[in-house]
Amino acid sequence: MSNSQRRGFLAAVTLAIPLVVAGPPAASAAEKPKIEVSGGVTQPVFSYKDAIREHVRVQSSVDSDGDGKKDLVRVDIIRPKESGSGLKVPVIMQESPYYDEPGVGFENERKKYDANGNVTKFPMYYDNYFVPRGYAFVSVDMIGTRLSEGCPTTYGASDVLGGKAVVDWLNGRATAYDDKGDPVKASWTTGRTGMIGHSFEGALGAGVAGTGVQGLETIVNIAGYTSGYETARANGTLTWFKGLQEWQAKRVDLDPDEKCAAVHQRLSEGADDATGNYNAYWHERNYRTGPISKARNIRASVFSVMGMQDRNVVGSQYSEWWAKLPRNVQRKTWVTQYGHLDPFWARREVWLNTLHQWFDHELMGVSNDILRQPRVDVQLGPDRWITQADWPARTGTTTLRPQQDGSLDRKPSTGTGSYLDTAQTEIAMATDPGATNPNRLAFLTPPLKNAMRLSGTPSVSLKVKLDKPTANLGVLLVDYGQDTRINYRERGATSAEGLKIIGGEDCVGQSTADDDGCYLRAADNTATSGLNVVTRGILDAQNHKSLSRQTPLTPGKSYQITWKMLPQDYEFKAGHRLGLVLTGANDDTNLDETGTGSGTDVEPGTGAKVTVDLAGTSISLPLVNGTSIK
């Protein structure tokens, strides 16, 4: 939501109900300052208004702009006044490239500064809520953005290593300077640091944690990518517009373009939009198994949130990374039916209570029951949440096969079908599955006798012939049945990613004249319809052997091609039917600068005729408690 949209909503706000009433008592001068804990959580006994505000520049290990000097990273700090007189406090840290453009959070907030250059307004609620409870909040301008030196590299090594340098400084292993150039030590902190953020910010937390840096005790990764490749590609197909990498770097850096022109050229060339292949450029931006950051190196505990209908940071960004975390890493997760969303806007009170307990346990060492609670919260629909021990749930694999008569079931199949690789929207592909459509094949199960839940990552195997060297092979898994569901598709002035603004505000934590800590309320945005695209998969056929190289197909020759679809956790209700739709290029994944499916020049479709051998074609579904499909 833009600032102008927010002002419009605020004009209509007549009531603001605080979630937290924070009025710290005056401490006796003789009392030694200390953190207060009650009921398993820290209490807001420190004054936000009187907190120390300062800033430093931390010496990084990189020279991203090639000027012969190591980049200095701007760090803005707010901490309890008592931390200046003996109290040592842990740190909650947000590293972001978005403090200039487009702003941070659903309300696109930006920093405000006083005459001394110290921040008087920090975006988001982390400072308002946690500083009164005895935490420092550290806001880091990612290298090349806002007041940090260097050039942003769109998920590259320097983006990550700038944040690592700040964690090192908080633990006495790096140098920082004040405005006079004098060294500054972080003598006020325990060094125990937790990183939190949404999208790019969450990704930076995952990236920094993957370096194995000591002192980073926990990360809260909210819809953060873990593979730069999968932000712009899907198995060799382009899912964002060409030039995304350079565009993103320019977007978050308001300095003149010429300062980082050489970096921009390297980004454009390295991304290799011409092929969509995985290469060394993308490997550097792989936080699962890359050269800078590896999931296996993570020491920090992990609290991860993923919207399974996120079209920006797709579900595999979460599931593939989650599966690679070391077994001894403490972890917690929320899996939702929203899009690219921070749960602060969706489930605010539960989120704040959970996050509060998590940081208290991981950074303060408070004895509470956060790790004895179920590890996973799963959203199955509007206002419907369940908990379970891990994700995905325990499942068995059920394999379904398309039949010549248009049905979908377990029995062996025969016959063939064909369609043309043309770009279509998902709704166009899925609508009226019984009608003849030259651009897709559709198959349906009988109505389900009982509800059925999918949890995990489906896979699809197609036996195909092409009349051209390649085609976009697209697959949709569709829920056919009238129902009211999260409307993740709608994007408007008052709704996005499955939420809608409902008026009023919640004030969380303490406030000042510049930083009120108050945020608009939102609720589930729902729509009633007869179908829902549950998950999807797409692959450039010439990448069927490898994402790193193309192997054109021989026209007329049969190929067995198998790949993973995007993960999901979803309940199909009794009476509904599962649909398998085979098609070509997916217009909904051809994203433009706004993040919507309107970048139609990205993958327009090859026009190839795809002939499908039904006997060699199937979809495998990870289903909870078996299946009611006969």
XYZ file of C-alpha atoms in Angstrom:
630
model
C 0.000 0.000 0.000
C 1.345 3.415 -0.950
C 1.674 6.286 1.504
C -1.118 8.139 -0.252
C -3.386 5.101 0.105
C -2.524 4.836 3.767
C -3.348 8.510 4.329
C -6.702 7.900 2.707
C -7.432 5.040 5.075
C -6.237 6.935 8.114
C -8.630 9.769 7.301
C -11.464 7.306 7.816
C -10.087 5.786 11.001
C -12.159 6.656 14.040
C -10.919 4.102 16.537
C -7.516 2.704 17.436
C -7.318 -0.103 19.974
C -3.865 -0.826 21.411
C -2.727 -4.416 21.524
C -0.151 -3.427 24.120
C -0.460 -0.691 26.703
C 3.092 0.216 27.605
C 3.683 2.640 30.431
C 7.001 1.840 32.112
C 7.255 2.663 35.810
C 9.906 5.094 36.938
C 12.922 3.173 38.211
C 14.623 4.094 41.435
C 18.054 5.651 40.940
C 19.461 3.073 43.358
C 18.121 0.096 41.432
C 20.430 -1.714 39.076
C 18.742 -1.848 35.656
C 17.564 -5.305 34.697
C 15.319 -7.175 32.333
C 11.995 -8.095 33.931
C 10.245 -11.341 33.082
C 6.737 -12.413 34.017
C 4.618 -15.226 32.621
C 7.496 -16.464 30.490
C 7.968 -13.189 28.580
C 9.890 -9.951 29.042
C 7.938 -6.936 30.284
C 7.925 -3.358 28.835
C 9.707 -1.619 31.709
C 12.088 0.574 29.674
C 11.201 3.934 28.170
C 11.049 4.060 24.389
C 11.005 7.865 24.408
C 14.221 8.028 26.448
C 16.040 5.310 24.503
C 19.533 5.953 23.123
C 19.564 6.608 19.387
C 22.849 6.492 17.508
C 24.420 5.368 14.278
C 27.733 3.920 13.139
C 29.347 2.722 9.930
C 30.692 -0.827 10.039
C 33.712 -1.821 7.956
C 32.694 -4.699 5.679
C 34.977 -7.243 4.016
C 33.922 -6.309 0.445
C 34.508 -3.590 -2.124
C 31.340 -3.958 -4.179
C 31.786 -0.752 -6.211
C 35.450 -1.376 -7.030
C 36.686 1.988 -5.713
C 39.620 0.401 -3.890
C 38.060 0.773 -0.418
C 36.076 -1.683 1.661
C 32.438 -0.641 1.842
C 31.142 0.944 5.040
C 27.706 -0.251 6.148
C 25.342 2.225 7.796
C 23.817 0.913 11.036
C 21.060 2.806 12.890
C 20.581 1.818 16.518
C 17.979 2.307 19.233
C 18.543 0.746 22.655
C 17.291 1.202 26.217
C 18.853 4.160 28.026
C 19.926 1.745 30.739
C 22.223 -0.036 28.299
C 24.462 3.007 28.624
C 24.956 2.337 32.312
C 25.769 -1.322 32.640
C 22.804 -3.223 31.198
C 23.828 -5.486 28.312
C 21.076 -6.251 25.849
C 20.573 -8.587 22.881
C 19.871 -7.269 19.388
C 17.014 -7.630 16.943
C 18.383 -6.715 13.520
C 16.677 -5.887 10.239
C 18.870 -5.561 7.164
C 16.936 -4.110 4.234
C 17.520 -2.696 0.745
C 14.100 -1.010 0.854
C 14.524 1.954 3.218
C 14.497 4.300 0.203
C 12.384 2.547 -2.409
C 9.683 1.313 -2.135
C 9.690 1.554 1.661
C 9.332 -1.176 4.264
C 6.247 -3.174 5.147
C 2.672 -3.101 3.889
C 2.524 0.650 4.560
C 5.821 1.432 2.782
C 7.450 3.175 5.742
C 10.742 5.048 5.551
C 13.250 6.277 8.107
C 13.177 9.808 9.536
C 16.279 11.480 10.985
C 17.035 14.273 13.446
C 19.613 17.044 13.065
C 22.352 14.717 14.320
C 21.567 12.069 11.716
C 19.964 9.661 14.182
C 16.753 7.891 13.264
C 13.598 9.192 14.944
C 11.274 6.849 13.051
C 12.146 3.254 12.318
C 9.934 1.397 9.840
C 7.844 -1.437 11.267
C 7.070 -2.192 14.898
C 10.202 -4.021 16.036
C 11.615 -0.987 17.883
C 8.319 0.118 19.444
C 7.542 -3.343 20.749
C 10.906 -4.803 21.725
C 13.059 -1.879 22.937
C 10.795 -1.352 25.994
C 11.313 -5.028 26.779
C 15.077 -4.730 26.939
C 16.231 -5.283 23.374
C 18.302 -3.115 21.084
C 16.958 -2.733 17.567
C 19.503 -2.375 14.775
C 18.440 -1.219 11.325
C 21.012 -1.918 8.597
C 21.048 -0.265 5.174
C 22.073 -3.064 2.818
C 25.303 -2.339 0.946
C 24.707 0.076 -1.919
C 21.409 1.382 -0.511
C 20.338 4.393 1.557
C 23.391 5.565 3.558
C 25.648 2.549 3.030
C 28.521 2.588 0.556
C 28.944 0.318 -2.438
C 26.618 -1.179 -5.017
C 23.726 -3.598 -4.518
C 24.247 -6.871 -6.365
C 20.716 -8.317 -6.310
C 21.186 -11.194 -3.838
C 24.942 -11.409 -4.487
C 27.765 -12.096 -2.043
C 28.305 -8.472 -0.971
C 24.614 -8.081 -0.054
C 25.051 -10.935 2.426
C 28.545 -10.126 3.672
C 27.559 -6.580 4.609
C 25.055 -7.992 7.096
C 27.579 -10.537 8.365
C 29.991 -7.678 9.112
C 27.392 -6.054 11.379
C 26.916 -9.286 13.340
C 30.708 -9.519 13.618
C 30.872 -5.945 14.968
C 28.178 -6.682 17.549
C 30.397 -9.542 18.715
C 33.673 -7.599 18.754
C 35.135 -9.017 15.517
C 34.758 -6.014 13.178
C 35.349 -2.277 13.347
C 32.775 0.516 13.232
C 33.241 4.289 13.075
C 31.280 7.331 14.166
C 30.822 10.445 12.036
C 34.242 11.740 13.112
C 35.947 8.559 11.967
C 36.655 7.344 15.491
C 36.249 3.622 16.239
C 33.120 2.617 18.136
C 32.624 -0.595 20.092
C 29.281 -2.254 20.787
C 30.020 -2.562 24.496
C 26.319 -2.360 25.362
C 25.278 -5.705 23.842
C 25.519 -9.348 24.793
C 26.254 -10.000 21.126
C 23.283 -12.345 20.833
C 21.572 -11.247 17.621
C 18.387 -12.206 15.818
C 17.657 -11.145 12.245
C 14.112 -10.614 11.021
C 12.546 -9.446 7.794
C 10.154 -10.017 4.942
C 11.032 -10.886 1.337
C 14.544 -9.588 0.470
C 15.072 -8.860 4.179
C 14.179 -12.425 5.147
C 16.487 -13.681 2.434
C 19.375 -11.653 3.859
C 18.799 -13.318 7.217
C 18.948 -16.742 5.582
C 22.047 -15.685 3.645
C 23.897 -14.351 6.692
C 22.934 -17.412 8.765
C 24.299 -19.642 6.001
C 27.765 -18.158 6.479
C 27.818 -19.792 9.919
C 28.608 -16.480 11.612
C 28.877 -16.761 15.381
C 26.595 -14.563 17.452
C 23.628 -14.821 15.092
C 21.417 -16.889 17.368
C 18.163 -16.901 15.421
C 16.579 -15.736 12.185
C 12.931 -15.042 11.381
C 12.659 -15.566 7.636
C 9.308 -14.254 6.388
C 8.687 -15.126 2.728
C 12.391 -14.814 2.015
C 13.956 -16.432 -1.023
C 16.833 -18.880 -0.631
C 17.702 -19.224 -4.316
C 18.129 -16.194 -6.533
C 17.545 -18.429 -9.547
C 14.063 -19.355 -8.384
C 13.078 -15.725 -8.000
C 13.435 -15.262 -11.755
C 13.330 -18.754 -13.245
C 11.369 -21.980 -13.060
C 13.223 -24.941 -14.523
C 14.697 -22.970 -17.401
C 11.674 -20.736 -18.061
C 11.766 -17.022 -17.224
C 9.153 -16.046 -14.646
C 10.075 -12.366 -14.287
C 10.724 -9.823 -17.011
C 14.087 -9.726 -18.736
C 16.603 -7.424 -17.074
C 15.199 -8.048 -13.589
C 18.605 -8.259 -11.897
C 19.831 -4.884 -13.149
C 16.413 -3.276 -12.618
C 16.280 -4.439 -8.996
C 19.757 -3.058 -8.260
C 18.854 0.330 -9.755
C 15.505 0.404 -7.987
C 16.946 0.210 -4.472
C 19.958 2.479 -5.127
C 19.031 6.151 -5.556
C 22.590 7.205 -6.429
C 23.315 8.139 -10.081
C 23.359 5.039 -12.290
C 26.900 5.713 -13.465
C 28.303 5.010 -9.982
C 27.481 1.315 -10.363
C 27.363 1.025 -14.159
C 30.017 -1.704 -14.259
C 28.167 -3.715 -11.609
C 24.894 -3.332 -13.484
C 26.511 -4.676 -16.645
C 27.820 -7.719 -14.772
C 24.354 -8.370 -13.359
C 22.756 -8.159 -16.778
C 25.303 -10.424 -18.427
C 25.524 -12.923 -15.573
C 21.782 -13.485 -15.334
C 21.746 -14.882 -18.903
C 18.147 -14.047 -19.731
C 18.671 -15.458 -23.223
C 18.686 -19.072 -22.005
C 17.233 -19.160 -18.487
C 20.018 -21.556 -17.490
C 21.509 -21.979 -14.021
C 25.153 -20.818 -13.955
C 27.916 -19.511 -11.677
C 26.084 -16.176 -11.338
C 23.026 -17.909 -9.911
C 25.130 -20.292 -7.821
C 26.596 -17.304 -5.953
C 22.988 -16.356 -5.149
C 22.095 -19.824 -3.883
C 21.734 -19.731 -0.085
C 21.127 -23.475 0.132
C 24.327 -24.876 -1.369
C 26.172 -21.858 -2.776
C 29.782 -20.738 -2.243
C 28.956 -17.934 0.239
C 25.967 -19.269 2.124
C 24.971 -22.887 2.770
C 22.006 -24.228 4.715
C 24.243 -26.894 6.250
C 26.369 -24.156 7.880
C 23.474 -22.594 9.769
C 23.972 -22.409 13.538
C 21.062 -20.076 14.253
C 17.591 -21.300 15.128
C 14.975 -20.683 12.428
C 11.425 -19.353 12.511
C 10.165 -19.389 8.928
C 6.905 -18.198 7.374
C 5.774 -19.086 3.858
C 2.660 -18.284 1.861
C 2.042 -21.205 -0.473
C 0.281 -18.958 -2.989
C 3.201 -16.522 -3.114
C 3.928 -15.736 -6.754
C 6.947 -13.571 -5.903
C 8.902 -15.936 -3.637
C 7.558 -19.348 -4.592
C 7.045 -22.165 -2.106
C 10.120 -24.150 -3.138
C 12.228 -21.282 -1.793
C 11.028 -22.408 1.622
C 10.607 -26.155 1.249
C 13.958 -26.936 -0.363
C 15.859 -24.820 2.195
C 13.841 -26.138 5.157
C 14.711 -29.721 4.187
C 18.429 -28.884 4.075
C 18.664 -27.300 7.539
C 20.879 -29.290 9.925
C 18.843 -31.667 12.071
C 20.057 -30.027 15.286
C 18.769 -26.570 14.310
C 15.807 -25.548 16.458
C 13.000 -24.495 14.172
C 9.421 -23.335 13.892
C 7.257 -22.522 10.871
C 3.950 -21.106 9.679
C 2.623 -22.325 6.322
C -0.247 -20.261 4.921
C -2.591 -19.912 1.953
C -1.655 -16.246 1.506
C 0.578 -14.728 -1.110
C 3.700 -12.627 -0.441
C 2.719 -11.618 3.056
C 4.030 -10.825 6.538
C 1.727 -12.453 9.151
C 1.843 -9.252 11.226
C -0.881 -8.073 8.846
C -2.850 -11.318 8.840
C -2.864 -12.833 12.330
C -1.469 -9.981 14.356
C -2.093 -10.866 17.979
C -1.091 -14.516 17.632
C 1.966 -13.491 15.617
C 3.155 -10.926 18.167
C 2.706 -13.334 21.068
C 4.564 -16.092 19.232
C 7.376 -13.848 18.031
C 7.760 -12.349 21.515
C 8.158 -15.773 23.102
C 10.536 -16.860 20.335
C 12.935 -13.915 20.724
C 12.760 -14.082 24.531
C 13.718 -17.752 24.471
C 16.384 -17.535 21.767
C 17.998 -14.181 22.629
C 17.221 -13.627 26.318
C 17.306 -17.249 27.468
C 13.863 -16.900 29.043
C 12.383 -20.219 30.115
C 9.038 -20.453 28.348
C 7.161 -23.136 26.448
C 7.750 -21.912 22.877
C 9.718 -25.030 21.908
C 7.187 -27.312 23.607
C 4.404 -25.945 21.446
C 3.677 -27.643 18.106
C 6.423 -26.782 15.653
C 4.114 -25.968 12.741
C 1.012 -23.809 12.209
C -0.796 -24.561 8.944
C -3.569 -22.449 7.443
C -6.076 -24.596 5.561
C -8.519 -21.804 4.702
C -10.073 -18.534 5.874
C -9.744 -18.363 9.674
C -8.879 -22.066 9.773
C -5.547 -23.058 11.295
C -4.207 -26.364 12.563
C -0.941 -27.336 14.270
C 1.320 -30.315 13.711
C 4.730 -31.693 14.674
C 6.648 -30.906 11.472
C 6.281 -29.916 7.835
C 5.316 -31.501 5.601
C 2.877 -33.702 7.471
C 3.368 -37.462 7.386
C 2.099 -38.524 3.986
C 1.899 -41.359 1.541
C 2.310 -40.958 -2.194
C -0.707 -41.462 -4.438
C -0.127 -41.582 -8.199
C -2.927 -40.574 -10.545
C -3.012 -41.070 -14.316
C -4.959 -39.172 -16.985
C -7.390 -41.298 -18.974
C -8.486 -41.068 -22.585
C -12.058 -40.211 -21.473
C -10.864 -37.140 -19.521
C -10.947 -38.789 -16.106
C -8.088 -38.967 -13.601
C -7.562 -42.029 -11.420
C -5.116 -44.710 -10.332
C -5.592 -47.266 -13.087
C -3.217 -47.658 -16.048
C -4.005 -45.569 -19.086
C -3.786 -45.697 -22.846
C -4.106 -43.300 -25.747
C -2.731 -39.859 -26.542
C -3.724 -36.215 -26.445
C -2.201 -33.036 -27.766
C -2.190 -29.269 -27.242
C -0.304 -26.189 -28.433
C 2.247 -24.325 -26.315
C 0.610 -20.899 -26.081
C 0.686 -18.398 -23.224
C -2.544 -18.333 -21.193
C -3.654 -17.260 -17.758
C -4.259 -19.978 -15.205
C -7.966 -19.189 -15.006
C -8.283 -19.547 -18.792
C -6.451 -22.884 -18.620
C -8.556 -24.237 -15.744
C -12.036 -22.961 -16.626
C -14.626 -25.381 -18.047
C -12.392 -28.470 -18.022
C -14.890 -30.527 -20.003
C -14.744 -28.228 -23.025
C -12.421 -28.845 -25.954
C -9.500 -26.407 -25.887
C -6.596 -26.702 -28.365
C -4.239 -25.110 -25.834
C -4.642 -27.578 -22.978
C -5.636 -31.057 -21.845
C -7.779 -31.400 -18.707
C -8.551 -34.476 -16.588
C -10.785 -34.799 -13.489
C -11.230 -37.275 -10.662
C -14.698 -38.359 -9.556
C -16.138 -36.317 -6.654
C -14.236 -37.063 -3.449
C -16.120 -39.160 -0.897
C -14.139 -37.621 1.957
C -11.983 -34.561 2.504
C -8.394 -35.075 1.429
C -5.272 -33.108 2.337
C -2.130 -32.603 0.281
C 1.031 -31.737 2.248
C 4.392 -31.459 0.516
C 5.682 -31.366 -3.043
C 3.838 -33.079 -5.901
C 5.750 -34.274 -8.931
C 4.681 -34.851 -12.500
C 5.990 -37.162 -15.211
C 5.057 -36.617 -18.854
C 5.815 -38.768 -21.858
C 5.779 -36.335 -24.770
C 6.669 -35.739 -28.399
C 7.197 -32.249 -29.806
C 7.161 -30.951 -33.361
C 9.795 -28.347 -32.411
C 13.058 -28.531 -30.435
C 11.435 -27.227 -27.259
C 8.204 -26.188 -25.562
C 7.059 -24.836 -22.228
C 5.565 -27.794 -20.380
C 3.040 -26.498 -17.866
C 1.007 -28.370 -15.270
C -1.769 -27.179 -12.955
C -3.364 -29.035 -10.036
C -6.874 -27.615 -9.635
C -9.573 -27.916 -6.963
C -12.998 -27.997 -8.661
C -15.878 -27.303 -6.280
C -17.820 -24.306 -5.026
C -16.145 -22.845 -1.950
C -15.057 -19.653 -0.215
C -11.282 -19.430 -0.271
C -8.425 -16.989 0.390
C -8.411 -14.636 -2.611
C -4.675 -14.443 -3.211
C -5.124 -13.223 -6.787
C -6.805 -9.873 -6.156
C -4.536 -6.822 -6.042
C -6.143 -3.434 -5.498
C -5.958 -0.239 -3.506
C -7.323 -1.978 -0.399
C -6.393 -5.618 -0.951
C -3.393 -7.735 -1.864
C -1.883 -11.182 -1.319
C -5.043 -12.564 0.322
C -5.729 -9.682 2.731
C -7.950 -6.606 2.749
C -7.811 -3.462 4.871
C -10.767 -3.310 7.270
C -10.244 0.088 8.953
C -8.957 1.064 12.363
C -5.480 0.597 13.778
C -3.594 -1.444 16.322
C -0.877 0.338 18.304
C 1.845 -2.081 19.334
C 4.424 -1.021 21.885
C 5.342 2.510 22.856
C 5.244 5.626 20.690
C 6.785 9.034 20.134
C 5.584 11.997 18.071
C 7.613 10.744 15.092
C 7.003 7.012 15.513
C 3.553 6.011 16.709
C 3.906 2.250 16.329
C 0.332 2.070 14.968
C -0.668 -0.008 11.966
C -3.778 -0.549 9.865
C -5.914 -3.583 10.523
C -6.447 -6.234 7.903
C -8.447 -9.434 7.546
C -8.700 -12.349 5.155
C -9.828 -11.362 1.692
C -12.020 -14.157 0.411
C -13.834 -15.038 -2.784
C -16.390 -17.696 -3.586
C -15.731 -19.601 -6.790
C -16.096 -22.969 -8.431
C -12.383 -23.641 -8.848
C -8.992 -22.857 -7.385
C -5.533 -23.463 -8.819
C -3.827 -25.259 -5.942
C -0.297 -25.531 -7.289
C 1.622 -25.478 -10.538
C 4.780 -26.509 -12.300
C 6.514 -25.474 -15.503
C 9.678 -26.515 -17.324
C 11.489 -25.563 -20.511
C 11.650 -28.954 -22.227
C 15.216 -28.404 -23.429
C 16.287 -28.172 -19.755
C 14.830 -31.581 -18.931
C 18.291 -33.092 -18.367
C 19.972 -30.150 -16.657
C 19.175 -26.612 -15.530
C 22.741 -25.627 -16.438
C 22.606 -26.526 -20.118
C 20.029 -26.870 -22.849
C 19.453 -30.090 -24.749
C 17.004 -29.429 -27.611
C 14.566 -32.270 -28.259
C 14.454 -34.150 -31.530
C 11.056 -33.464 -33.109
C 8.930 -36.609 -33.291
C 10.959 -38.494 -30.672
C 9.385 -39.550 -27.346
C 10.859 -38.265 -24.093
C 10.010 -39.099 -20.482
C 10.288 -35.853 -18.510
C 9.812 -35.707 -14.740
C 10.041 -32.728 -12.412
C 8.745 -31.255 -9.166
C 5.769 -28.945 -8.949
C 5.600 -26.219 -6.296
C 4.902 -27.426 -2.749
C 1.552 -26.928 -1.078
C -0.487 -27.722 2.017
C -4.131 -27.800 1.001
C -7.411 -29.486 1.856
C -9.732 -30.728 -0.904
C -13.223 -30.935 0.565
C -15.630 -33.838 0.190
C -17.595 -33.606 -3.041
C -14.846 -31.642 -4.814
C -12.872 -32.977 -7.765
C -9.136 -32.823 -8.439
C -8.131 -31.588 -11.851
C -4.885 -32.084 -13.763
C -4.399 -29.531 -16.533
C -1.539 -29.929 -19.027
C -0.684 -26.784 -20.918
C 2.066 -24.492 -22.174
C 3.435 -21.110 -21.088
C 1.835 -19.658 -17.945
C 0.969 -15.963 -18.292
C 0.420 -15.705 -14.526
C 4.098 -16.430 -13.894
C 5.287 -13.938 -16.513
C 5.660 -11.179 -13.941
C 6.354 -7.526 -14.673
C 7.803 -4.738 -12.486
C 4.658 -4.638 -10.326
C 4.884 -8.334 -9.496
C 1.686 -9.132 -11.407
C 1.210 -11.611 -14.226
C 1.340 -9.157 -17.095
C 4.868 -9.563 -18.426
C 3.575 -11.363 -21.493
C 6.766 -10.876 -23.514
C 8.757 -13.094 -21.132
C 7.587 -16.560 -22.205
C 5.030 -16.099 -25.003
C 4.939 -19.799 -25.874
C 6.796 -21.573 -28.650
C 3.701 -22.621 -30.625
C 4.954 -26.196 -30.517
C 2.483 -29.060 -30.692
C 2.881 -31.223 -27.601
C 1.649 -34.819 -28.005
C 1.176 -36.583 -24.690
C 1.340 -40.360 -24.304
C -1.189 -40.906 -21.510
C 0.228 -44.325 -20.597
C 3.501 -42.674 -19.596
C 1.989 -39.649 -17.864
C 1.145 -39.269 -14.169
C 1.050 -36.942 -11.181
C 2.260 -38.063 -7.752
C 0.642 -36.417 -4.732
C 1.846 -36.465 -1.104
C -1.473 -37.071 0.686
C -2.177 -37.199 4.411
C -3.900 -40.386 5.631
C -4.163 -41.971 2.234
C -6.781 -41.011 -0.319
C -10.454 -41.431 -1.134
C -9.730 -41.537 -4.877
C -10.650 -44.892 -6.394
